[in-house]
Coordinates of C-alpha atoms in Angstrom, one line a residue:
M310 CA -140.5 -25.0 -111.9
S311 CA -142.7 -22.0 -112.2
I312 CA -140.7 -18.9 -112.4
F313 CA -142.9 -17.6 -109.3
D314 CA -142.4 -20.9 -107.2
K315 CA -139.8 -19.8 -104.5
E316 CA -140.2 -22.7 -102.1
N317 CA -137.0 -24.4 -103.5
F318 CA -135.3 -21.5 -105.2
S319 CA -131.4 -21.7 -106.0
Q320 CA -128.8 -19.1 -105.7
D321 CA -128.8 -18.1 -109.4
F322 CA -132.2 -16.4 -108.7
S323 CA -131.2 -13.4 -111.0
Q324 CA -131.2 -16.1 -113.8
Q325 CA -134.6 -17.5 -112.9
I326 CA -136.7 -14.7 -112.0
L327 CA -136.7 -11.3 -113.6
P328 CA -138.5 -8.2 -112.7
I329 CA -142.2 -8.3 -113.6
Y330 CA -141.8 -5.5 -116.4
A331 CA -139.5 -7.9 -118.2
F332 CA -142.6 -9.9 -119.2
P333 CA -145.3 -7.6 -120.4
Q334 CA -146.7 -10.1 -122.5
L335 CA -147.5 -12.3 -119.8
F336 CA -150.0 -9.8 -118.3
P337 CA -152.3 -8.4 -120.7
E338 CA -154.8 -7.2 -118.1
P339 CA -156.0 -3.5 -118.2
T340 CA -153.6 -0.8 -117.0
T341 CA -153.6 -0.7 -113.2
L342 CA -151.2 0.4 -110.6
T343 CA -149.7 -3.0 -110.5
N344 CA -149.2 -3.0 -114.3
T345 CA -147.6 0.3 -114.3
L346 CA -144.4 -1.5 -113.0
A347 CA -144.3 -2.9 -116.5
T348 CA -143.4 0.4 -117.9
N349 CA -142.3 2.7 -114.9
S350 CA -139.6 2.2 -112.5
I351 CA -140.4 1.2 -108.8
A352 CA -138.5 4.1 -107.6
N353 CA -140.9 6.5 -109.3
L354 CA -143.8 5.4 -107.1
T355 CA -145.4 7.7 -104.4
T356 CA -145.6 6.6 -100.8
D357 CA -149.3 5.9 -101.2
Q358 CA -149.0 3.8 -104.4
K359 CA -146.4 1.7 -102.6
R360 CA -149.0 1.1 -99.9
T361 CA -151.5 0.4 -102.5
L362 CA -149.4 -2.0 -104.0
L363 CA -148.6 -4.0 -101.1
F364 CA -152.1 -4.0 -99.9
N365 CA -153.5 -6.1 -102.6
V366 CA -150.7 -7.9 -104.5
Q367 CA -151.9 -8.8 -107.9
Q368 CA -148.7 -9.9 -109.3
P369 CA -145.3 -10.8 -108.0
F370 CA -142.8 -8.1 -108.2
E371 CA -139.2 -7.4 -106.9
V372 CA -137.8 -4.8 -104.8
P373 CA -134.1 -4.1 -103.5
M374 CA -133.6 -5.5 -100.0
K375 CA -132.3 -2.3 -98.2
E376 CA -135.1 -0.3 -100.1
F377 CA -137.9 -2.6 -99.2
D378 CA -136.7 -2.7 -95.5
D379 CA -136.4 1.1 -95.2
E380 CA -139.1 2.5 -97.7
W381 CA -141.6 -0.1 -98.3
W382 CA -142.2 -2.5 -95.4
P383 CA -142.8 0.5 -92.7
L384 CA -145.8 1.7 -94.6
V385 CA -147.8 -1.4 -94.3
T386 CA -146.7 -2.7 -90.8
N387 CA -150.3 -1.8 -89.5
I388 CA -151.9 -4.1 -92.5
W389 CA -150.0 -7.5 -92.2
I390 CA -148.8 -9.5 -89.5
K391 CA -146.5 -12.6 -89.6
F392 CA -148.0 -16.0 -90.0
S393 CA -145.4 -18.5 -90.8
Y394 CA -141.6 -18.4 -91.9
K395 CA -138.7 -20.7 -93.0
N396 CA -135.0 -20.0 -93.0
H397 CA -132.8 -21.8 -95.6
V398 CA -129.1 -22.9 -95.0
N399 CA -127.9 -20.5 -97.7
G400 CA -129.4 -17.5 -95.9
N401 CA -132.3 -17.0 -98.0
S402 CA -135.8 -17.0 -96.2
W403 CA -139.4 -16.7 -96.8
K404 CA -142.2 -15.4 -94.5
T405 CA -146.0 -15.5 -95.0
F406 CA -148.2 -12.6 -93.6
V407 CA -151.9 -12.5 -93.0
C408 CA -154.2 -9.5 -92.6
R409 CA -154.6 -8.2 -89.1
F410 CA -158.4 -8.6 -89.3
T411 CA -158.0 -12.3 -89.8
K412 CA -157.4 -12.7 -85.8
H413 CA -157.7 -16.4 -85.7
F414 CA -158.7 -16.5 -81.9
E415 CA -161.6 -14.9 -80.4
S416 CA -161.5 -12.6 -77.5
S417 CA -162.4 -14.1 -73.9
T418 CA -165.7 -13.1 -72.6
R419 CA -166.2 -11.1 -69.4
K420 CA -166.6 -12.7 -65.9
Q421 CA -170.2 -12.6 -65.0
D422 CA -169.7 -12.0 -61.2
I423 CA -167.8 -8.8 -61.6
P424 CA -169.9 -5.4 -61.0
S425 CA -170.4 -3.2 -63.9
E426 CA -168.7 -0.2 -62.2
K427 CA -165.5 -2.2 -61.8
R428 CA -165.2 -3.5 -65.1
R429 CA -162.7 -2.2 -67.5
K430 CA -163.9 -0.2 -70.5
T431 CA -162.6 -2.6 -73.4
K432 CA -163.3 -2.8 -77.0
V433 CA -163.6 -6.6 -78.4
R434 CA -162.6 -7.1 -82.1
T435 CA -164.4 -9.5 -84.2
A436 CA -162.4 -12.4 -85.5
N437 CA -162.0 -14.0 -89.2
L438 CA -163.0 -10.7 -91.0
C439 CA -160.5 -11.0 -93.8
F440 CA -158.2 -13.9 -95.2
A441 CA -155.8 -12.1 -97.3
K442 CA -152.1 -13.5 -97.4
I443 CA -149.0 -12.6 -99.1
K444 CA -145.6 -14.1 -99.2
I445 CA -142.2 -12.5 -99.0
S446 CA -139.1 -14.1 -100.0
R447 CA -135.6 -12.8 -99.4
F448 CA -132.4 -13.6 -101.6
V449 CA -129.2 -12.8 -99.8
A450 CA -126.9 -13.1 -102.7
E451 CA -128.9 -11.0 -105.1
Q452 CA -130.0 -8.5 -102.3
K453 CA -133.4 -8.9 -103.6
V454 CA -136.9 -9.1 -102.0
C455 CA -139.8 -10.9 -104.0
I456 CA -143.3 -10.0 -103.0
E457 CA -146.3 -12.1 -104.1
R458 CA -149.8 -13.2 -103.0
F459 CA -149.7 -16.5 -101.2
Q460 CA -151.1 -19.4 -103.4
D461 CA -154.8 -18.5 -104.0
S462 CA -155.7 -16.3 -101.3
P463 CA -158.5 -13.5 -101.7
D464 CA -158.3 -9.8 -101.9
H465 CA -158.9 -7.8 -98.6
T466 CA -162.7 -7.6 -97.6
H467 CA -162.2 -4.0 -96.5
N468 CA -160.3 -1.0 -97.9
I469 CA -157.0 0.4 -96.7
E470 CA -158.6 3.3 -94.7
E471 CA -160.1 0.6 -92.4
S472 CA -156.5 -0.8 -91.6
D473 CA -155.2 2.6 -90.8
K474 CA -157.9 3.2 -88.3
L475 CA -157.2 -0.2 -86.6
K476 CA -153.5 0.4 -86.0
R477 CA -150.7 3.0 -87.1
S478 CA -147.8 1.9 -89.5
Q479 CA -144.4 2.0 -88.3
A480 CA -143.5 4.9 -90.7
V481 CA -146.1 7.1 -88.7
R482 CA -144.7 5.7 -85.4
V483 CA -141.3 6.8 -86.2
L484 CA -142.2 10.4 -87.2
V485 CA -144.3 10.6 -83.8
E486 CA -141.3 9.6 -82.1
K487 CA -138.9 12.0 -83.5
E488 CA -141.4 14.9 -82.6
A489 CA -142.0 13.4 -79.1
V490 CA -138.4 13.6 -78.2
K491 CA -138.5 17.4 -78.4
N492 CA -141.3 17.2 -75.7
Y493 CA -143.8 19.5 -77.4
L494 CA -147.4 19.6 -76.6
V495 CA -149.4 16.4 -77.7
L496 CA -151.6 18.5 -80.2
A497 CA -148.7 20.2 -81.6
I498 CA -147.0 16.9 -82.3
V499 CA -150.1 15.6 -83.9
N500 CA -150.6 18.7 -86.3
A501 CA -146.7 18.7 -87.2
V502 CA -146.8 14.9 -87.9
K503 CA -149.9 15.3 -90.2
E504 CA -148.6 18.3 -91.9
F505 CA -145.2 16.6 -92.6
G506 CA -146.6 13.4 -93.5
T507 CA -149.0 14.9 -96.0
E508 CA -146.8 17.4 -97.8
K509 CA -143.1 15.8 -97.6
L510 CA -143.8 12.1 -97.4
N511 CA -147.2 11.7 -99.2
L512 CA -148.5 9.7 -96.2
D513 CA -151.9 11.2 -96.6
M514 CA -154.0 8.0 -95.8
S515 CA -151.8 6.9 -92.9
V516 CA -151.6 10.0 -90.8
K517 CA -155.2 10.9 -91.6
E518 CA -156.5 8.7 -88.6
L519 CA -153.6 9.8 -85.9
K520 CA -155.1 10.3 -82.7
W521 CA -153.8 12.5 -79.9
R522 CA -154.2 9.7 -77.2
E523 CA -151.7 7.5 -79.3
V524 CA -149.3 10.3 -79.5
A525 CA -149.6 11.0 -75.8
N526 CA -148.9 7.3 -75.1
I527 CA -145.8 7.3 -77.4
K528 CA -144.5 10.4 -75.7
Y529 CA -145.0 9.0 -72.2
K530 CA -143.1 6.0 -73.2
I531 CA -140.2 7.8 -74.7
H532 CA -140.0 10.3 -71.9
G533 CA -140.5 7.5 -69.2
S534 CA -137.4 5.7 -70.4
Q535 CA -135.4 9.1 -70.8
N536 CA -136.1 10.1 -67.1
T537 CA -135.5 6.8 -65.4
Y538 CA -132.1 7.9 -64.1
L539 CA -133.9 10.8 -62.1
V540 CA -136.1 8.1 -60.2
G541 CA -133.1 7.0 -58.2
A542 CA -132.8 3.8 -56.1
S543 CA -135.7 2.1 -54.3
K544 CA -134.0 2.6 -50.6
L545 CA -133.2 6.1 -49.3
T546 CA -129.7 5.1 -48.0
T547 CA -128.7 3.7 -51.2
D548 CA -130.2 6.6 -53.1
I549 CA -128.3 9.1 -50.9
Q550 CA -124.9 7.4 -51.4
D551 CA -125.4 7.3 -55.0
T552 CA -126.1 11.0 -55.1
I553 CA -123.1 11.7 -53.1
L554 CA -120.8 9.7 -55.3
F555 CA -122.4 11.4 -58.4
L556 CA -121.9 14.9 -56.8
K557 CA -118.2 14.2 -55.8
K558 CA -117.4 13.2 -59.7
E559 CA -119.0 16.5 -60.7
G560 CA -116.4 18.3 -58.5
Y561 CA -118.7 19.1 -55.5
Q562 CA -117.7 19.3 -51.8
V563 CA -120.0 17.1 -50.0
E564 CA -120.9 16.3 -46.5
L565 CA -123.7 14.2 -45.0
Y566 CA -124.7 14.9 -41.4
E567 CA -127.2 14.0 -38.7
T568 CA -128.9 15.7 -35.9
H569 CA -129.4 12.9 -33.3
H570 CA -131.7 14.9 -30.8
Q571 CA -134.1 15.6 -33.8
S572 CA -133.3 12.4 -35.6
T573 CA -133.1 14.4 -38.6
R574 CA -130.5 14.2 -41.6
G575 CA -129.1 16.2 -44.4
F576 CA -126.3 16.8 -46.6
V577 CA -124.7 20.1 -47.9
F578 CA -122.9 20.4 -51.5
A579 CA -121.2 23.2 -53.2
Q580 CA -118.6 23.4 -56.1
S581 CA -115.4 25.5 -55.3
K582 CA -116.3 28.3 -57.7
Q583 CA -119.7 28.7 -56.1
L584 CA -117.8 28.9 -52.7
E585 CA -115.6 31.7 -54.1
K586 CA -118.6 33.7 -54.9
L587 CA -120.2 33.1 -51.6
Q588 CA -117.0 34.5 -49.8
R589 CA -116.6 37.4 -52.3
Y590 CA -120.4 38.5 -52.4
G591 CA -121.8 36.7 -49.5
W592 CA -122.4 39.9 -47.3
L593 CA -125.9 39.9 -48.6
T594 CA -127.3 36.2 -48.8
L595 CA -130.5 35.0 -49.7
I596 CA -132.1 31.8 -48.4
D597 CA -134.8 29.9 -50.1
S598 CA -136.3 26.5 -49.9
T599 CA -138.0 24.5 -52.5
H600 CA -140.4 21.6 -51.9
K601 CA -141.5 18.6 -54.0
T602 CA -138.2 18.0 -55.7
N603 CA -137.9 14.3 -54.8
K604 CA -140.1 11.2 -53.9
Y605 CA -138.8 11.3 -50.0
D606 CA -140.2 14.8 -49.5
W607 CA -136.7 16.2 -48.5
R608 CA -136.4 20.0 -48.8
L609 CA -133.9 21.6 -51.1
F610 CA -132.3 24.9 -49.6
T611 CA -130.4 27.2 -51.8
L612 CA -128.1 30.1 -50.9
Y613 CA -127.9 33.1 -53.3
I614 CA -125.6 35.8 -53.6
R615 CA -126.0 38.7 -55.9
D616 CA -122.6 39.2 -58.0
G617 CA -121.0 42.3 -59.2
Y618 CA -123.3 42.5 -62.1
G619 CA -126.4 42.5 -59.8
C620 CA -127.4 39.1 -60.8
W621 CA -128.5 36.4 -58.4
D622 CA -126.3 33.3 -58.3
V623 CA -125.8 30.1 -56.5
G624 CA -123.6 29.9 -53.5
A625 CA -124.4 26.5 -52.2
H626 CA -127.1 23.9 -51.6
F627 CA -128.3 21.4 -48.9
F628 CA -131.1 19.0 -48.5
V629 CA -132.7 18.4 -45.1
S630 CA -135.1 15.6 -44.3
K631 CA -137.3 17.9 -42.2
E632 CA -137.6 21.8 -42.2
D633 CA -136.6 22.6 -38.5
S634 CA -134.4 25.4 -37.2
D635 CA -131.8 22.8 -35.8
T636 CA -131.3 20.8 -39.0
V637 CA -131.1 24.1 -41.1
A638 CA -128.8 25.6 -38.7
E639 CA -126.3 22.5 -38.9
A640 CA -126.3 23.0 -42.6
L641 CA -125.3 26.5 -42.4
I642 CA -122.5 25.7 -40.0
I643 CA -121.2 23.1 -42.4
T644 CA -121.2 25.7 -45.2
R645 CA -119.4 27.9 -42.9
R646 CA -116.6 25.2 -42.7
F647 CA -116.5 24.8 -46.5
C648 CA -116.0 28.7 -46.8
S649 CA -114.6 29.9 -43.6
S650 CA -114.2 33.6 -44.7
W651 CA -117.9 33.7 -45.3
K652 CA -119.3 36.5 -43.1
P653 CA -122.6 37.6 -44.2
R654 CA -124.0 41.0 -42.8
Y655 CA -127.5 40.6 -44.0
F656 CA -129.6 37.5 -44.5
L657 CA -132.8 37.8 -46.7
A658 CA -135.5 35.2 -46.0
D659 CA -139.2 34.5 -46.4
Q660 CA -141.2 35.3 -43.4
S661 CA -140.2 32.0 -41.7
S662 CA -139.2 31.8 -38.0
I663 CA -137.5 28.4 -38.9
E664 CA -134.9 30.0 -41.2
A665 CA -134.7 33.2 -39.0
K666 CA -134.1 30.9 -35.8
S667 CA -131.4 29.0 -38.0
I668 CA -129.5 31.9 -39.1
V669 CA -129.2 33.3 -35.5
T670 CA -127.9 29.9 -34.4
A671 CA -125.4 29.5 -37.2
F672 CA -124.3 33.2 -37.0
P673 CA -124.4 34.4 -33.3
G674 CA -122.8 37.8 -33.8
L675 CA -121.5 39.6 -31.1
Q676 CA -122.3 36.9 -28.4
K677 CA -119.2 35.0 -30.1
G678 CA -117.1 38.0 -30.9
E679 CA -118.3 38.0 -34.6
Q680 CA -119.9 40.5 -36.8
E681 CA -123.4 41.1 -36.2
C682 CA -125.9 39.4 -38.9
T683 CA -129.3 40.9 -39.5
V684 CA -132.3 38.9 -40.9
I685 CA -134.3 40.8 -43.3
F686 CA -137.9 39.4 -44.1
C687 CA -139.1 39.6 -47.8
T688 CA -141.5 42.5 -48.2
V689 CA -143.6 40.4 -50.5
H690 CA -144.2 37.7 -48.0
V691 CA -144.7 40.2 -45.1
M692 CA -147.3 42.1 -47.1
Q693 CA -149.0 38.8 -47.9
T694 CA -149.4 38.0 -44.2
W695 CA -150.6 41.4 -43.2
I696 CA -153.3 41.4 -46.2
S697 CA -154.3 37.9 -44.8
K698 CA -154.6 38.9 -41.2
I699 CA -155.6 42.6 -41.2
Y700 CA -159.1 43.0 -42.7
D701 CA -159.4 46.8 -42.1
S702 CA -158.3 48.7 -45.2
K703 CA -157.1 51.6 -43.6
T704 CA -155.0 49.8 -41.1
R705 CA -153.5 47.5 -43.7
S706 CA -152.5 50.5 -45.9
K707 CA -150.9 52.3 -43.1
M708 CA -148.9 49.1 -42.2
I709 CA -147.9 48.8 -46.1
Q710 CA -146.6 52.4 -45.7
A711 CA -144.7 51.4 -42.7
M712 CA -142.8 48.7 -44.1
H713 CA -141.7 51.0 -47.0
K714 CA -140.8 53.7 -44.5
R715 CA -137.0 54.3 -44.6
T716 CA -136.6 56.1 -41.3
K717 CA -137.1 54.4 -38.0
I718 CA -139.1 57.3 -36.3
G719 CA -141.6 57.3 -39.2
Y720 CA -141.9 53.5 -39.2
E721 CA -142.7 53.5 -35.4
M722 CA -145.3 56.3 -35.7
L723 CA -147.2 54.5 -38.6
V724 CA -147.0 51.2 -36.7
Q725 CA -148.6 52.8 -33.6
E726 CA -151.3 54.5 -35.5
S727 CA -152.2 51.3 -37.2
I728 CA -152.3 49.7 -33.8
N729 CA -154.6 52.3 -32.5
D730 CA -157.0 52.2 -35.4
C731 CA -156.9 48.5 -35.7
T732 CA -160.2 47.3 -34.4
I733 CA -160.9 43.8 -33.1
Q734 CA -162.4 42.0 -36.1
G735 CA -165.1 40.0 -33.9
Y736 CA -168.2 38.1 -35.4
Q737 CA -171.6 38.0 -33.9
V738 CA -172.7 34.4 -33.4
E739 CA -175.9 32.8 -32.3
L740 CA -176.4 29.2 -32.1
Y741 CA -180.0 27.7 -32.6
E742 CA -182.2 24.7 -32.6
T743 CA -185.5 23.8 -34.1
H744 CA -186.9 21.3 -31.9
H745 CA -190.0 20.2 -34.3
Q746 CA -187.4 19.3 -37.0
S747 CA -184.7 18.4 -34.7
T748 CA -182.2 20.3 -36.6
R749 CA -179.6 22.8 -35.6
G750 CA -177.5 25.7 -36.9
F751 CA -175.6 29.0 -36.2
V752 CA -175.5 32.3 -37.8
F753 CA -172.4 34.5 -37.7
A754 CA -171.5 37.9 -39.2
Q755 CA -169.2 40.9 -38.8
S756 CA -170.4 44.3 -37.9
K757 CA -169.1 45.8 -41.2
Q758 CA -170.9 43.0 -43.1
L759 CA -174.2 43.7 -41.3
E760 CA -173.8 47.4 -42.1
K761 CA -173.4 46.6 -46.0
L762 CA -176.5 44.3 -45.5
Q763 CA -178.4 47.2 -44.0
R764 CA -177.4 49.6 -46.6
Y765 CA -177.3 47.5 -49.7
G766 CA -179.7 44.6 -48.7
W767 CA -182.8 45.7 -50.7
L768 CA -181.5 43.0 -53.3
T769 CA -180.0 40.0 -51.6
L770 CA -178.9 36.7 -53.0
I771 CA -178.9 33.6 -51.0
D772 CA -176.6 30.8 -52.0
S773 CA -175.8 27.3 -50.3
T774 CA -172.3 25.5 -50.5
H775 CA -172.1 21.6 -49.8
K776 CA -169.3 19.6 -48.9
T777 CA -167.5 22.3 -46.8
N778 CA -167.2 20.0 -43.8
K779 CA -167.2 16.4 -42.6
Y780 CA -170.5 16.7 -41.1
D781 CA -172.3 17.7 -44.1
W782 CA -173.5 20.9 -42.8
R783 CA -174.8 23.2 -45.5
L784 CA -173.2 26.8 -45.5
F785 CA -175.6 29.5 -46.6
T786 CA -174.1 32.9 -47.6
L787 CA -176.1 36.1 -48.0
Y788 CA -174.6 38.4 -50.7
I789 CA -175.3 42.0 -51.3
R790 CA -174.4 44.4 -54.5
D791 CA -172.5 47.2 -53.2
G792 CA -172.2 50.8 -54.6
Y793 CA -169.7 49.5 -57.2
G794 CA -171.8 46.8 -58.4
C795 CA -169.6 44.3 -56.8
W796 CA -171.1 41.2 -55.0
D797 CA -170.0 41.1 -51.3
V798 CA -170.8 38.9 -48.1
G799 CA -173.6 40.1 -45.9
A800 CA -173.9 37.2 -43.2
H801 CA -173.1 33.5 -43.3
F802 CA -175.0 30.5 -41.4
F803 CA -174.5 26.8 -41.2
V804 CA -177.5 24.4 -41.0
S805 CA -177.5 20.7 -40.1
K806 CA -180.2 20.0 -42.7
E807 CA -181.3 21.9 -45.5
D808 CA -185.2 22.3 -44.9
S809 CA -187.3 25.5 -45.0
D810 CA -187.9 25.7 -41.4
T811 CA -184.2 25.6 -40.5
V812 CA -183.1 28.1 -43.1
A813 CA -186.1 30.3 -42.0
E814 CA -184.8 30.5 -38.4
A815 CA -181.5 31.5 -39.6
L816 CA -182.9 34.4 -41.7
I817 CA -184.8 35.5 -38.7
I818 CA -181.8 35.5 -36.5
T819 CA -179.9 37.5 -39.3
R820 CA -182.9 40.1 -39.1
R821 CA -182.3 40.4 -35.4
F822 CA -178.5 41.0 -36.0
C823 CA -179.6 43.7 -38.6
S824 CA -183.1 45.0 -37.6
S825 CA -183.0 47.7 -40.4
W826 CA -182.4 45.1 -43.0
K827 CA -185.7 45.1 -45.4
P828 CA -185.0 43.2 -48.5
R829 CA -187.3 44.3 -51.5
Y830 CA -186.0 41.3 -53.6
F831 CA -184.5 38.0 -53.0
L832 CA -182.5 36.3 -55.8
A833 CA -182.4 32.7 -55.4
D834 CA -181.8 29.3 -57.1
Q835 CA -184.8 27.3 -58.3
S836 CA -185.1 25.9 -54.9
S837 CA -188.7 25.5 -53.2
I838 CA -186.9 25.3 -49.7
E839 CA -185.2 28.8 -50.0
A840 CA -188.3 30.3 -51.4
K841 CA -190.4 29.0 -48.7
S842 CA -187.9 29.9 -46.0
I843 CA -187.8 33.6 -47.3
V844 CA -191.7 33.8 -47.3
T845 CA -191.5 32.7 -43.7
A846 CA -188.8 35.2 -42.5
F847 CA -190.3 38.1 -44.7
P848 CA -194.1 37.7 -44.5
G849 CA -194.7 41.1 -46.2
L850 CA -198.1 42.7 -45.9
Q851 CA -199.5 40.0 -43.8
K852 CA -197.3 41.6 -40.9
G853 CA -197.6 45.0 -42.1
E854 CA -194.2 45.0 -43.6
Q855 CA -192.7 45.8 -47.2
E856 CA -193.4 42.9 -49.6
C857 CA -190.4 40.6 -50.4
T858 CA -190.3 39.1 -53.8
V859 CA -188.4 36.0 -54.5
I860 CA -186.6 36.0 -57.9
F861 CA -185.2 32.8 -59.3
C862 CA -182.1 32.7 -61.2
T863 CA -182.5 32.6 -65.1
V864 CA -179.8 30.2 -65.6
H865 CA -181.5 27.6 -63.2
V866 CA -184.8 28.1 -64.6
M867 CA -183.6 27.8 -68.1
Q868 CA -181.8 24.4 -67.0
T869 CA -185.1 23.2 -65.8
W870 CA -186.9 24.2 -68.8
I871 CA -184.3 22.4 -71.1
S872 CA -184.5 19.3 -69.2
K873 CA -188.3 19.1 -69.0
I874 CA -189.5 20.4 -72.1
Y875 CA -188.2 18.1 -75.1
D876 CA -190.1 19.9 -78.2
S877 CA -187.5 22.4 -79.4
K878 CA -190.0 24.9 -80.7
T879 CA -191.8 25.2 -77.3
R880 CA -188.4 25.3 -75.5
S881 CA -187.1 28.2 -77.5
K882 CA -190.5 30.2 -77.0
M883 CA -190.3 29.8 -73.2
I884 CA -186.7 31.0 -73.3
Q885 CA -187.9 34.1 -75.2
A886 CA -190.5 34.6 -72.7
M887 CA -188.2 34.5 -69.7
H888 CA -186.1 37.4 -71.5
K889 CA -189.4 39.4 -72.2
R890 CA -189.4 42.7 -70.3
T891 CA -193.1 43.3 -70.7
K892 CA -195.8 41.5 -68.8
I893 CA -198.0 41.2 -71.9
G894 CA -195.5 39.9 -74.2
Y895 CA -194.4 37.5 -71.5
E896 CA -197.8 36.0 -71.0
M897 CA -198.5 35.9 -74.9
L898 CA -195.3 33.8 -75.5
V899 CA -196.1 31.6 -72.4
Q900 CA -199.9 30.6 -73.9
E901 CA -198.2 30.1 -77.5
S902 CA -195.8 27.6 -75.7
I903 CA -198.7 25.9 -73.8
N904 CA -200.8 25.7 -77.1
D905 CA -197.8 24.3 -79.1
C906 CA -196.7 21.8 -76.4
T907 CA -197.5 18.2 -77.2
I908 CA -198.4 15.6 -74.9
R909 CA -195.7 12.8 -75.2
V910 CA -197.4 9.3 -74.8
A911 CA -195.1 6.4 -74.2

């Protein structure tokens, strides 16, 4: 029996087969990586040398079983795939592996009746590209593994880099998984794995082809399995019961409740230490709600107190199925039962009528012979409301001063001044129709906008916005540049159809709103519709008026040139011409572009 025939090996393997470097005279080939085993120990090989040795196996060699499983085979799992195997009675076994590029079965073809826009983007790999095979024999008694070429199989028809492009080895995947557990950014994981794999593990070739998409998929799989306990049960009732059991095990006081007239539910939970803090520091309590914390869209409310160190801490929590005053009030009443000596003097809340009403219901104050509880709205939310509702800058500034006023007299005085100065922010609006075009539109503008249009409208920008409503009416806006160099709104108009007559009619109505608006320049996109409508609304010298020049946006013009002119030299000259400040230089560059422009015949 040949010393390399392992089909019917016996248990005294160590007496029949010796390491390859014990027989240097049998292999007189020139010195190669494989032949280095004749003089050097296997343990001295680098990671890339091990992969090369397992890629094209020239001669049989042995490796300790544990070392092979931990340090050798994970390096080439992307190269070889199991083909056949056999397990012997004595525990020994052998397996044959083929190259992944073999792919015995061809991929199925696409169905012909599926539209191209509905087809998945897939990549079909060609079959039977490589026929390399190896055989790995495992000897349990000797704890050895023998690796050899299977019979007379050929070498690979490709290099090892092609295998790395096709699939990542187990060694690389393990590195990625270790980093992905830390929940870093995908690109940070890619860079860390490449750096560590190259410098510390000598996995230069293996990590070279690592893509961020593969790392993202691995990270998703890891964190998806880690976060499954957060998903909960499929049914709401079961999920609530599981949650309450969990909270009780963690030492929480929990109470589930329902409001029958509202058909809403909720549950309150708090730890004894939190209730102690609520009792001690609850004279000032902050209430806040958090949305999107669960798949059922139940709102999470939290009660905060400010402890002796001036830090905000949690006093209690409750979930409600719907954010209405009765459901929130019931949760506050249950919290009072949990902590009977909790008597808040002030409640800090967002500018929410629901929260304010629920607090009044749960803490009625003098009506029930209790301490009065005052609701204080958050200054930030109140300021946001004023800024969004009050457009007049003077009125807004006075109201902000009033909110920060410490005396009641000063506060009321500033509020009254604000009311007196506050003007009704009305719009001038006019609806119109163009009968010959069967189109409609309406123009609207505020008096202050029209004042700006009159003052700064010598340069006006017109711009249209699509997809602003379900009727697909176009919204046009006229912008002016104020004294600070900032673009501001002069007027708006909607049109049912974007044609020159309908837009021109809107501009004529805007002129009626602001009779002294006489634009010298109009800045527009490269739109013939807008240009024609401006000429119609502002005829200039034909009607004895100031001439109005339409200036097209440089960006849009450049985009058109780039899309229409394919010759790079001609295109660059035209771009230079657009930025030329003198008419002579501009005309000269345009003429050169025309002369250089070649006619492209298909």
